[in-house]
mmCIF file of C-alpha atoms in Angstrom:
data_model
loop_
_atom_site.group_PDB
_atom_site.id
_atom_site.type_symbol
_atom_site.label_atom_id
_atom_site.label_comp_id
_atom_site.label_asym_id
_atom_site.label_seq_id
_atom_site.Cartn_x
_atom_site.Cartn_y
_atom_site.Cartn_z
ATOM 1 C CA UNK A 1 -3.311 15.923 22.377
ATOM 2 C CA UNK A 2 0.556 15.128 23.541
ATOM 3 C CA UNK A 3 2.591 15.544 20.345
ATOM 4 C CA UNK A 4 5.265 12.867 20.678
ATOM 5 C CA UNK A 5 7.594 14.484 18.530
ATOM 6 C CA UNK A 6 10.349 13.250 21.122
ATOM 7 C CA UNK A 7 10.003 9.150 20.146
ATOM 8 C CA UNK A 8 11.531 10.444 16.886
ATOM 9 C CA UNK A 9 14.575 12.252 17.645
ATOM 10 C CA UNK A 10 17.128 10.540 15.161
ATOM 11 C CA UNK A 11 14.880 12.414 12.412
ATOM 12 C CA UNK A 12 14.998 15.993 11.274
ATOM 13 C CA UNK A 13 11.675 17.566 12.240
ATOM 14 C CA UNK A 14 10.799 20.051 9.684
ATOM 15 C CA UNK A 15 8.440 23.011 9.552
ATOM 16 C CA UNK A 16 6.596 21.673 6.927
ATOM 17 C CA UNK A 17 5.955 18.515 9.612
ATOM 18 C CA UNK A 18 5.613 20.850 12.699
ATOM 19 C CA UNK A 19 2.615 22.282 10.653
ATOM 20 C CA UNK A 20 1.049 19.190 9.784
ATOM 21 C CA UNK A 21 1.509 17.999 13.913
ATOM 22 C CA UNK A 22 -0.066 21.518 14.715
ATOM 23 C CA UNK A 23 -2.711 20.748 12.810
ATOM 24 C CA UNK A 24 -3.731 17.111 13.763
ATOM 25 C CA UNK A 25 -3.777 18.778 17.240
ATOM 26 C CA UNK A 26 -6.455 20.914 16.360
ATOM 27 C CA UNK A 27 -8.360 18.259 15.249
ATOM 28 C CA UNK A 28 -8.068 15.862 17.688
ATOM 29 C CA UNK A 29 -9.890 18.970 19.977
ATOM 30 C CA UNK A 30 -12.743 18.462 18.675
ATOM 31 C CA UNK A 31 -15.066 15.657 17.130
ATOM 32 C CA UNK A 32 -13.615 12.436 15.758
ATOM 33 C CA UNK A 33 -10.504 10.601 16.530
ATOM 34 C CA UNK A 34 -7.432 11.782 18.247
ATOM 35 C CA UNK A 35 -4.255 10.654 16.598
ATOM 36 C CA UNK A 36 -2.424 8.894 18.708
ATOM 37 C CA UNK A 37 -2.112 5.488 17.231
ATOM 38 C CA UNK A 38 0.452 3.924 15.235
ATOM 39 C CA UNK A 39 -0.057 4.401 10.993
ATOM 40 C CA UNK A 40 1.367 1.411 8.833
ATOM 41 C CA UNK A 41 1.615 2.960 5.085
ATOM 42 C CA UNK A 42 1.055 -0.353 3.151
ATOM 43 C CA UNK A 43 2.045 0.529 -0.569
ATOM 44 C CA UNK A 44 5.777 2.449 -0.764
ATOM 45 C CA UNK A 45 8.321 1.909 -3.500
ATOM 46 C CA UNK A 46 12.207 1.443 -2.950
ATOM 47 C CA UNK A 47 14.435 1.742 -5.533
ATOM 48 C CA UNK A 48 18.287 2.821 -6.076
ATOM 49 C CA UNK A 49 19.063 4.894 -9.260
ATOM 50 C CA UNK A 50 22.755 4.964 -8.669
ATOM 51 C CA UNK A 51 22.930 0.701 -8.533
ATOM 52 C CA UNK A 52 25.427 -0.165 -11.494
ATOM 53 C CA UNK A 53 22.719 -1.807 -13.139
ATOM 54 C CA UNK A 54 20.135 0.893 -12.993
ATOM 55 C CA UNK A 55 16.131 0.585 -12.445
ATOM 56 C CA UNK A 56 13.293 -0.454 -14.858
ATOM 57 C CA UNK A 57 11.161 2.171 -12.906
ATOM 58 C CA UNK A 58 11.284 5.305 -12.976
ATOM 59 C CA UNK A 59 12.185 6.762 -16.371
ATOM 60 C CA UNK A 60 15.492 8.621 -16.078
ATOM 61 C CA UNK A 61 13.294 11.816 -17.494
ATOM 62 C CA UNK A 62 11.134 11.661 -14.563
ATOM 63 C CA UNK A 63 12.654 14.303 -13.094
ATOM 64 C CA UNK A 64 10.874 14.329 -9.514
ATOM 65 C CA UNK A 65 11.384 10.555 -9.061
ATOM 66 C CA UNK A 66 14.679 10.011 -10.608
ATOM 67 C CA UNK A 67 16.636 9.813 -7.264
ATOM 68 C CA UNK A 68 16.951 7.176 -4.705
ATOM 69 C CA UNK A 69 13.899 6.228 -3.124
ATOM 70 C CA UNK A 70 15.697 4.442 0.035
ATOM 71 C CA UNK A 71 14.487 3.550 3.703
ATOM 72 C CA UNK A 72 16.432 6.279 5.231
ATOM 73 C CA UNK A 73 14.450 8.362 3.204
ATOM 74 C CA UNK A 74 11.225 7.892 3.715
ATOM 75 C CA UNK A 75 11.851 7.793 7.301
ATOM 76 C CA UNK A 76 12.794 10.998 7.683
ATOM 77 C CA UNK A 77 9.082 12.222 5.872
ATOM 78 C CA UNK A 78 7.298 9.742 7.295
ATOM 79 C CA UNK A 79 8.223 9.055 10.840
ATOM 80 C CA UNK A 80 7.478 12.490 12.065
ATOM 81 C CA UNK A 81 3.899 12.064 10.519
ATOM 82 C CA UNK A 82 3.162 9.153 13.045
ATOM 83 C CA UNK A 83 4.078 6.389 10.855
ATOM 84 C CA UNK A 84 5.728 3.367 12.607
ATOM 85 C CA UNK A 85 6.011 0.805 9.918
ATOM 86 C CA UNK A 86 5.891 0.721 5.659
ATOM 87 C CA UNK A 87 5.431 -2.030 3.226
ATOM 88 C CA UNK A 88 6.968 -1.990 0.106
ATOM 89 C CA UNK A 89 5.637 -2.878 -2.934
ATOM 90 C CA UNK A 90 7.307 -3.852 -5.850
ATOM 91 C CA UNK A 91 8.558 -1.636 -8.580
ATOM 92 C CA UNK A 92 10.790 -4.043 -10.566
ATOM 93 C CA UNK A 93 9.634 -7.194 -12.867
ATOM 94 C CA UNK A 94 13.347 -8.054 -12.508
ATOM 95 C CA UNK A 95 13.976 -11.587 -10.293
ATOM 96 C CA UNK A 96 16.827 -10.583 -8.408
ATOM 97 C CA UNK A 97 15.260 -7.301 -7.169
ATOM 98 C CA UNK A 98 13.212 -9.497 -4.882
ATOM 99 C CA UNK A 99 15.976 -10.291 -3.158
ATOM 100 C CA UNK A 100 17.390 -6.836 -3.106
ATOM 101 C CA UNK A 101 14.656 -5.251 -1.651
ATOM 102 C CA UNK A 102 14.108 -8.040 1.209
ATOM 103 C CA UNK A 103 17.958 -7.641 1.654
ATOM 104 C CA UNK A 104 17.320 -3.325 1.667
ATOM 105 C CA UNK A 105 14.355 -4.305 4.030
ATOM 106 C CA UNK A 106 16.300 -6.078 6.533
ATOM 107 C CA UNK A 107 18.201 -3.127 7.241
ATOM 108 C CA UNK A 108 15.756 -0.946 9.028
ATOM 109 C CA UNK A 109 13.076 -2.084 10.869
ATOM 110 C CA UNK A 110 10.788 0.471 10.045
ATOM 111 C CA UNK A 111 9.853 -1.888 7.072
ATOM 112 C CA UNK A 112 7.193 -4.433 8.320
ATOM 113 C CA UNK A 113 7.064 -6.433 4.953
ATOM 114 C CA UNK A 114 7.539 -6.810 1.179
ATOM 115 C CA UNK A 115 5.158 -7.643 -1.881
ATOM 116 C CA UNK A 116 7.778 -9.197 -4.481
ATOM 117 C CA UNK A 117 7.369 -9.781 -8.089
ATOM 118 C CA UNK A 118 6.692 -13.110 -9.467
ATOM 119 C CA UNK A 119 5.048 -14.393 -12.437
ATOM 120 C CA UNK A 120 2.627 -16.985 -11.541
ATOM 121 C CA UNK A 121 2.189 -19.787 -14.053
ATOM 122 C CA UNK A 122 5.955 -19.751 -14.993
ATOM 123 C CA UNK A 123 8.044 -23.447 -14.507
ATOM 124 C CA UNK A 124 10.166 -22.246 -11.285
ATOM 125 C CA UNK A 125 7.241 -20.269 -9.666
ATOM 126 C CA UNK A 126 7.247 -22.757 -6.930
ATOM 127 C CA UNK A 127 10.924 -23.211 -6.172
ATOM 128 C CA UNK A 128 11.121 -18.805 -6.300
ATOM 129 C CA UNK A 129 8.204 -18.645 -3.917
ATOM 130 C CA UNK A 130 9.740 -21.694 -1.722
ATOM 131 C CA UNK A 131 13.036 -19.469 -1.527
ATOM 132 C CA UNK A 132 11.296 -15.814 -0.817
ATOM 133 C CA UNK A 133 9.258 -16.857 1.783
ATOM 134 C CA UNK A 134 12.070 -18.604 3.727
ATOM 135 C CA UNK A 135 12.177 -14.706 4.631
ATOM 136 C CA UNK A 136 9.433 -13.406 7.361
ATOM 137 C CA UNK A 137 9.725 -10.180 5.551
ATOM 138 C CA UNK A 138 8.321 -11.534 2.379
ATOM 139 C CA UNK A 139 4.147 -11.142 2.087
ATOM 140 C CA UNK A 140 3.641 -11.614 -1.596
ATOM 141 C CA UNK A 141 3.153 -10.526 -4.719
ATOM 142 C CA UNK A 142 1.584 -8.231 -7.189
ATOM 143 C CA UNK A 143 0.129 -8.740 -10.210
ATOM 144 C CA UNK A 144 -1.871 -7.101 -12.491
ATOM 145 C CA UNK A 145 -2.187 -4.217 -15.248
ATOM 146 C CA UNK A 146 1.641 -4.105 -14.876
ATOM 147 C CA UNK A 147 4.578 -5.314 -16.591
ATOM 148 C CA UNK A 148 2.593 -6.271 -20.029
ATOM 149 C CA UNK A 149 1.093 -8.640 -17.599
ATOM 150 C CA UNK A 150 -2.529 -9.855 -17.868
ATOM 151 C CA UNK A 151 -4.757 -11.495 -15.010
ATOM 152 C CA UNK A 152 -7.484 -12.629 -17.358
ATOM 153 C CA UNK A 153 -5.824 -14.226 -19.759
ATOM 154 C CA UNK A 154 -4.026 -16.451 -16.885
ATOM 155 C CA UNK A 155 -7.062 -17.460 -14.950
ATOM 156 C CA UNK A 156 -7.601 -19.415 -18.343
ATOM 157 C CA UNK A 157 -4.099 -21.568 -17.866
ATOM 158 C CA UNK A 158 -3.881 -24.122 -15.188
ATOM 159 C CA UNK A 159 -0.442 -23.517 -14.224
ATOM 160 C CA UNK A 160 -0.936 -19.847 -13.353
ATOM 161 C CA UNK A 161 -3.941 -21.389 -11.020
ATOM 162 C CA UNK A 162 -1.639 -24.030 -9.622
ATOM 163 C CA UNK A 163 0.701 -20.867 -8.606
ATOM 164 C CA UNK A 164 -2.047 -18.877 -7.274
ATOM 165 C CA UNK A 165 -3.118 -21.867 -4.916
ATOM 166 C CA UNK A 166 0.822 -22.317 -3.346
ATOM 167 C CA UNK A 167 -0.013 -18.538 -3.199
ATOM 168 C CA UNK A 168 -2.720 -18.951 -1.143
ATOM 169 C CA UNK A 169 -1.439 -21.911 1.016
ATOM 170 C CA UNK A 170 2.015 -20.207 2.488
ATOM 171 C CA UNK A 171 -0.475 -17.969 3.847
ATOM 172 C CA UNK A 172 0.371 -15.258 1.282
ATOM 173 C CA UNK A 173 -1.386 -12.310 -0.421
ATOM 174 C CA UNK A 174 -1.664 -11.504 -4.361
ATOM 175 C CA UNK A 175 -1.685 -7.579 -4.482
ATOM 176 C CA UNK A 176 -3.119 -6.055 -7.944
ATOM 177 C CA UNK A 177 -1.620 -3.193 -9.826
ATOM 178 C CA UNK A 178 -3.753 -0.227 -11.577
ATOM 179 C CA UNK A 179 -7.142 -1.797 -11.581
ATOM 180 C CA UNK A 180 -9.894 -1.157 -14.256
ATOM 181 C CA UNK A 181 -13.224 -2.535 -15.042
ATOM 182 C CA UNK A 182 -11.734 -5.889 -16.866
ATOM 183 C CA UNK A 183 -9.113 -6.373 -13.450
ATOM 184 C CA UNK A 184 -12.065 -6.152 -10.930
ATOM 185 C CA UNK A 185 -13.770 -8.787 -12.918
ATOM 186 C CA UNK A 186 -10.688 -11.359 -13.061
ATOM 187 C CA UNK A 187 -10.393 -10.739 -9.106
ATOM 188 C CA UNK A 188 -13.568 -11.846 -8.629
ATOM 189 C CA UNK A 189 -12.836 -14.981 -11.532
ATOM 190 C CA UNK A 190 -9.780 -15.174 -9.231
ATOM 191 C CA UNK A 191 -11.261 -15.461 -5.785
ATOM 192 C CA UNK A 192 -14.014 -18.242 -7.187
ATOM 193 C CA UNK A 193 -11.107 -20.189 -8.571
ATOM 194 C CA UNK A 194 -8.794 -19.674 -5.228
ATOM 195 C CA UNK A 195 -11.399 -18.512 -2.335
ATOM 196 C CA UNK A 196 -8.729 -19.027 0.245
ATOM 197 C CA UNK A 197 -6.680 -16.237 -1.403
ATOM 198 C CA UNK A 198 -6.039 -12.459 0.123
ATOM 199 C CA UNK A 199 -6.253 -10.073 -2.583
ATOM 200 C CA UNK A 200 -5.653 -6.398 -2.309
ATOM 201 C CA UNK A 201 -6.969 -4.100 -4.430
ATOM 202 C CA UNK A 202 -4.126 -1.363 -5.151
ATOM 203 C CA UNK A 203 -5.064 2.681 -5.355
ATOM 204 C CA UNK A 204 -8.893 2.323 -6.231
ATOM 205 C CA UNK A 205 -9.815 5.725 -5.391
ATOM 206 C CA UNK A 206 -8.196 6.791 -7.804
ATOM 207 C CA UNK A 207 -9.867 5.046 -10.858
ATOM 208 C CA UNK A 208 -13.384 5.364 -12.696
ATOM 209 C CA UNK A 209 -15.888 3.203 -14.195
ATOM 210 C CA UNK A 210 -15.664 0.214 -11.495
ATOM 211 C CA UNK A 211 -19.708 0.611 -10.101
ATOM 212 C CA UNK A 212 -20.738 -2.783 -11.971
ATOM 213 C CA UNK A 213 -17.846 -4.924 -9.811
ATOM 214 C CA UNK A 214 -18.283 -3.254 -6.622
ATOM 215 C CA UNK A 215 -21.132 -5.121 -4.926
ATOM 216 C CA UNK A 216 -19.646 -8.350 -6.123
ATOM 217 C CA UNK A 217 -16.110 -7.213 -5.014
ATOM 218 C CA UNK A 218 -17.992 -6.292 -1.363
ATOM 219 C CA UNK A 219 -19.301 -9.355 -1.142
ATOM 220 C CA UNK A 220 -16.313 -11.331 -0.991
ATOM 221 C CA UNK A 221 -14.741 -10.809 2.505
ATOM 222 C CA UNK A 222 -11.157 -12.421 1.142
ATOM 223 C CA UNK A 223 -11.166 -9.374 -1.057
ATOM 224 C CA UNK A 224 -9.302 -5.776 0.637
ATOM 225 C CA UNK A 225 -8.951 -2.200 -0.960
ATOM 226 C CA UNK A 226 -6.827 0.401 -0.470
ATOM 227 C CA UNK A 227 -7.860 3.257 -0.300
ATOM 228 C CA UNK A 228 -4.538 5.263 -1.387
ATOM 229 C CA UNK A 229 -3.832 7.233 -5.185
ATOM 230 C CA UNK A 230 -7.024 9.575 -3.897
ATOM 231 C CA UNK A 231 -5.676 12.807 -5.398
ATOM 232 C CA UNK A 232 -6.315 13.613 -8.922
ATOM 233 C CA UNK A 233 -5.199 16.286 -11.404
ATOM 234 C CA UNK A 234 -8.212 18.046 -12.575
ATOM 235 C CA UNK A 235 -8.367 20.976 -14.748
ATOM 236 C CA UNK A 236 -4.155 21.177 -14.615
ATOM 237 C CA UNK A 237 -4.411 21.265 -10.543
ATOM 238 C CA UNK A 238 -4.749 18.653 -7.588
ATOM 239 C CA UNK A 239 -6.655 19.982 -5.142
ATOM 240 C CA UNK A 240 -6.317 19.441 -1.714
ATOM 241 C CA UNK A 241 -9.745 19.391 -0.268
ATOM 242 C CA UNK A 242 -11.721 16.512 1.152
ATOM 243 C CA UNK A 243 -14.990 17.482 -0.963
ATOM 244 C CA UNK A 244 -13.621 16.973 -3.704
ATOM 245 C CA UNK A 245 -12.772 13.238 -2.717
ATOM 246 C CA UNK A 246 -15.578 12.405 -0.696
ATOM 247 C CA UNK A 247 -18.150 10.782 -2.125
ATOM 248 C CA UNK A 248 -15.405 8.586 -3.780
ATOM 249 C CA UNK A 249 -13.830 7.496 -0.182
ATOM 250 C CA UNK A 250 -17.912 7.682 0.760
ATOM 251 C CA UNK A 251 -18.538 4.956 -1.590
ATOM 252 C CA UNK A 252 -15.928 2.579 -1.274
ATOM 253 C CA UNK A 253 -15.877 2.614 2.482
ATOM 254 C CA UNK A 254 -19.759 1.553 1.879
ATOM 255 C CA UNK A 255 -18.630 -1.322 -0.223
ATOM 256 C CA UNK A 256 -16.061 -2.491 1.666
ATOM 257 C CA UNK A 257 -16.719 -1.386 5.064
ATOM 258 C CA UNK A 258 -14.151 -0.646 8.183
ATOM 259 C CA UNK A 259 -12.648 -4.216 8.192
ATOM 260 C CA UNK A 260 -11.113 -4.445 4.431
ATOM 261 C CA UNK A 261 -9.339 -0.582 3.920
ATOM 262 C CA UNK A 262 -6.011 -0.074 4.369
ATOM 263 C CA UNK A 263 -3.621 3.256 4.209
ATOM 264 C CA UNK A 264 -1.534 3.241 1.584
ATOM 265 C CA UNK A 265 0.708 6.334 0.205
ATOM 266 C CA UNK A 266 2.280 5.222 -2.948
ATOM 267 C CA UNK A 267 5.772 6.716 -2.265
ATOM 268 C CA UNK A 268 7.713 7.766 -3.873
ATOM 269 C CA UNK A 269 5.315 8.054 -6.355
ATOM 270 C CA UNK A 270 2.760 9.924 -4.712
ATOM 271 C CA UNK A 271 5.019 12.988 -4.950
ATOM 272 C CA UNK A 272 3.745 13.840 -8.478
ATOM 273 C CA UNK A 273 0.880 15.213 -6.741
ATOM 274 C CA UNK A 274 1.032 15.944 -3.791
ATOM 275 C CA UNK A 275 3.574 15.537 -0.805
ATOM 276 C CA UNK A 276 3.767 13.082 1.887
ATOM 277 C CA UNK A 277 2.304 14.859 4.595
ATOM 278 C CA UNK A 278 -0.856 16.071 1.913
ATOM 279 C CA UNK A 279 -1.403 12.975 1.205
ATOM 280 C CA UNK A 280 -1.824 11.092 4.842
ATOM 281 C CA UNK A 281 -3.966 14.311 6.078
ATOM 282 C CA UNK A 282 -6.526 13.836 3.301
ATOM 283 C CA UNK A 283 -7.334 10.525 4.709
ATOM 284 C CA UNK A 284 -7.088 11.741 8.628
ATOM 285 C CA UNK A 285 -9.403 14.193 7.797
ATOM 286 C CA UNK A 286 -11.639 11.755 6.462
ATOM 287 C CA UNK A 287 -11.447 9.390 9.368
ATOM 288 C CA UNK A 288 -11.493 12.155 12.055
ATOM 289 C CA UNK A 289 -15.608 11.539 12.273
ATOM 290 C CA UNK A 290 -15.613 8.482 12.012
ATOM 291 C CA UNK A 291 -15.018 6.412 15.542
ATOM 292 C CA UNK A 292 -11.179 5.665 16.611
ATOM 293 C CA UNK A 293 -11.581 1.693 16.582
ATOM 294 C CA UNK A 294 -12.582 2.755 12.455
ATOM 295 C CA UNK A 295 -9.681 4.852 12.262
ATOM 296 C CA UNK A 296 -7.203 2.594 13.911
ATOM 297 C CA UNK A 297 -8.352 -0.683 11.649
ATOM 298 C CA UNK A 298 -8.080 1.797 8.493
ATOM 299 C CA UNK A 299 -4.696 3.355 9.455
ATOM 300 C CA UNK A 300 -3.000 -0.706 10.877
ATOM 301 C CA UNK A 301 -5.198 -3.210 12.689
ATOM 302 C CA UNK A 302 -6.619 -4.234 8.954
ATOM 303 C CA UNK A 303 -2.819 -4.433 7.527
ATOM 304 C CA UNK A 304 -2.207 -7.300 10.052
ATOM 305 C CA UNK A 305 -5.291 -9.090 8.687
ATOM 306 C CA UNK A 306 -4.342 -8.665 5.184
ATOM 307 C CA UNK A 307 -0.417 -8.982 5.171
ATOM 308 C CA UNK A 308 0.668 -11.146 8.587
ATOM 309 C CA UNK A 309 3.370 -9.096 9.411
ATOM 310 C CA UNK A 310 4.693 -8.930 12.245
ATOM 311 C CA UNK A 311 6.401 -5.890 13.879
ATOM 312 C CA UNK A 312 9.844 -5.192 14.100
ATOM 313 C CA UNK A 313 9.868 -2.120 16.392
ATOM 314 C CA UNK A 314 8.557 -0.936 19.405
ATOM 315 C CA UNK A 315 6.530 1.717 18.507
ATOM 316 C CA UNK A 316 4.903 -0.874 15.770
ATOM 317 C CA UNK A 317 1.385 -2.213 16.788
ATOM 318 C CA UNK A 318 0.863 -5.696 17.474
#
């Protein structure tokens, strides 16, 4: 394997990353995919904590992600990893930061698309959506256990149907945040009520107690996971070894096959566990038996399917 550490030379290149490159070498020797690809991380956060009018997320305690959480940023971790494009994912219920973070977006074009914040149901849903999309940048919004907000108990109003549907026809996806047993069960309510919809389920690994959905969920080929949040604090540690995380990944790979995963870090937020670079070799290591057409439709070929963007960059797939 040919590190291309040279395609990134406006970026620091750490130890920490030299490491991590060392290592993907080693496994790209022998069996399973050899990294060469391009990696689109489909769930970051961007946020500003010095704006003058501050940031409903994070807490100003949180003391590892209380600090700006800013393109130029997460370039400089991620683009030495391999990654050639990000998607960010709303952290705001506030209106205007929909704009702000298409207008942040804009700026570097390491950012392939955003997932806004939008509350379906509500009298100027259309004419909001009508605006955002105008931008190519914009692919959607999330909703979900989020924001005091509720799926199930708008599936039962017709407006927040009628919302979902102009969803659906601009060709748009409806991400869902923190899903639990009652979540899975409105997505699939949802997708009977809107079939044409895209929905992405949001950091699945890392919750419990969804078996009874799953088959139904796998069923339904409108319906994509990602499979990002896979560390967990157990016993006051997070351990960093694939067996610990395998039968989980084993599991909903079975459900949902090689066509409907996606990578997905959760940036900034991630970093309460583990760092960047921990984080994206988990899930190489998991993929490096599987074949590379897998791997590459796990790591972008699926994004494209699921989101529509469309690159921005040369080293972006597509």
């Amino acid at each position: 394997m040919i590190l291309e550490l040279s395609k990134f030379n406006n970026t620091p290149v750490t130890r920490r990353t030299l490491l991590h490159a060392a290592g993907l070498a080693a496994v790209s020797a022998g069996k399973g995919y050899a990294w060469t690809s391009p990696i689109i991380d489909t769930h970051i956060h961007l946020f500003d904590t010095t704006r003058p009018q501050g940031v409903p997320w994070p807490d100003s305690k949180n003391t590892v992600l209380y600090r700006p959480a800013l393109p130029d940023r997460y370039r400089k971790i991620a683009a030495p990893l391999g990654i050639s494009g990000a998607i960010v994912v709303e952290a705001s219920p506030w209106l205007d930061d929909n704009q702000w973070v298409l207008d942040v977006a804009a700026k570097d074009p390491m950012i392939v698309g955003v997932i806004g914040n939008l509350e379906p149901g509500e009298r100027d849903f259309g004419r909001h959506l009508e605006r955002l999309q105008r931008n190519p940048l914009f692919r959607g919004i999330r909703y979900g256990n989020l924001w005091g907000r509720n799926l199930g108990a708008g599936l039962d109003k017709p407006a927040f149907i009628s919302s979902l549907k102009l969803l659906s026809q601009a060709h748009l996806t409806l991400d869902t945040a923190n899903p639990t047993p009652a979540l899975l069960s409105d997505v699939i309510r949802l997708t009977s009520m809107v079939p044409e919809l895209r929905v992405v389920i949001d950091h699945l690994p890392a919750r419990r107690n969804y078996h009874a959905h799953l088959r139904e969920i796998g069923s339904r080929p409108q319906i994509f996971a990602k499979l990002s949040a896979v560390f967990r604090r157990i016993d006051g540690r997070v351990p960093r070894e694939l067996s610990v995380y395998r039968q989980t990944l084993d599991e909903l790979f079975g459900v949902f096959g090689e066509d409907r995963i996606l990578y997905g870090s959760d940036w900034p937020n991630s970093d309460q566990l583990r760092p960047y670079e921990d984080v994206l070799a988990l899930v190489q290591e998991y993929f490096r038996d599987k074949s590379a057409t897998t791997a590459q439709k796990y790591f972008w070929r699926n994004s494209v399917r699921a989101y529509g963007w469309v690159k921005r960059a040369p080293s972006q797939p597509g």
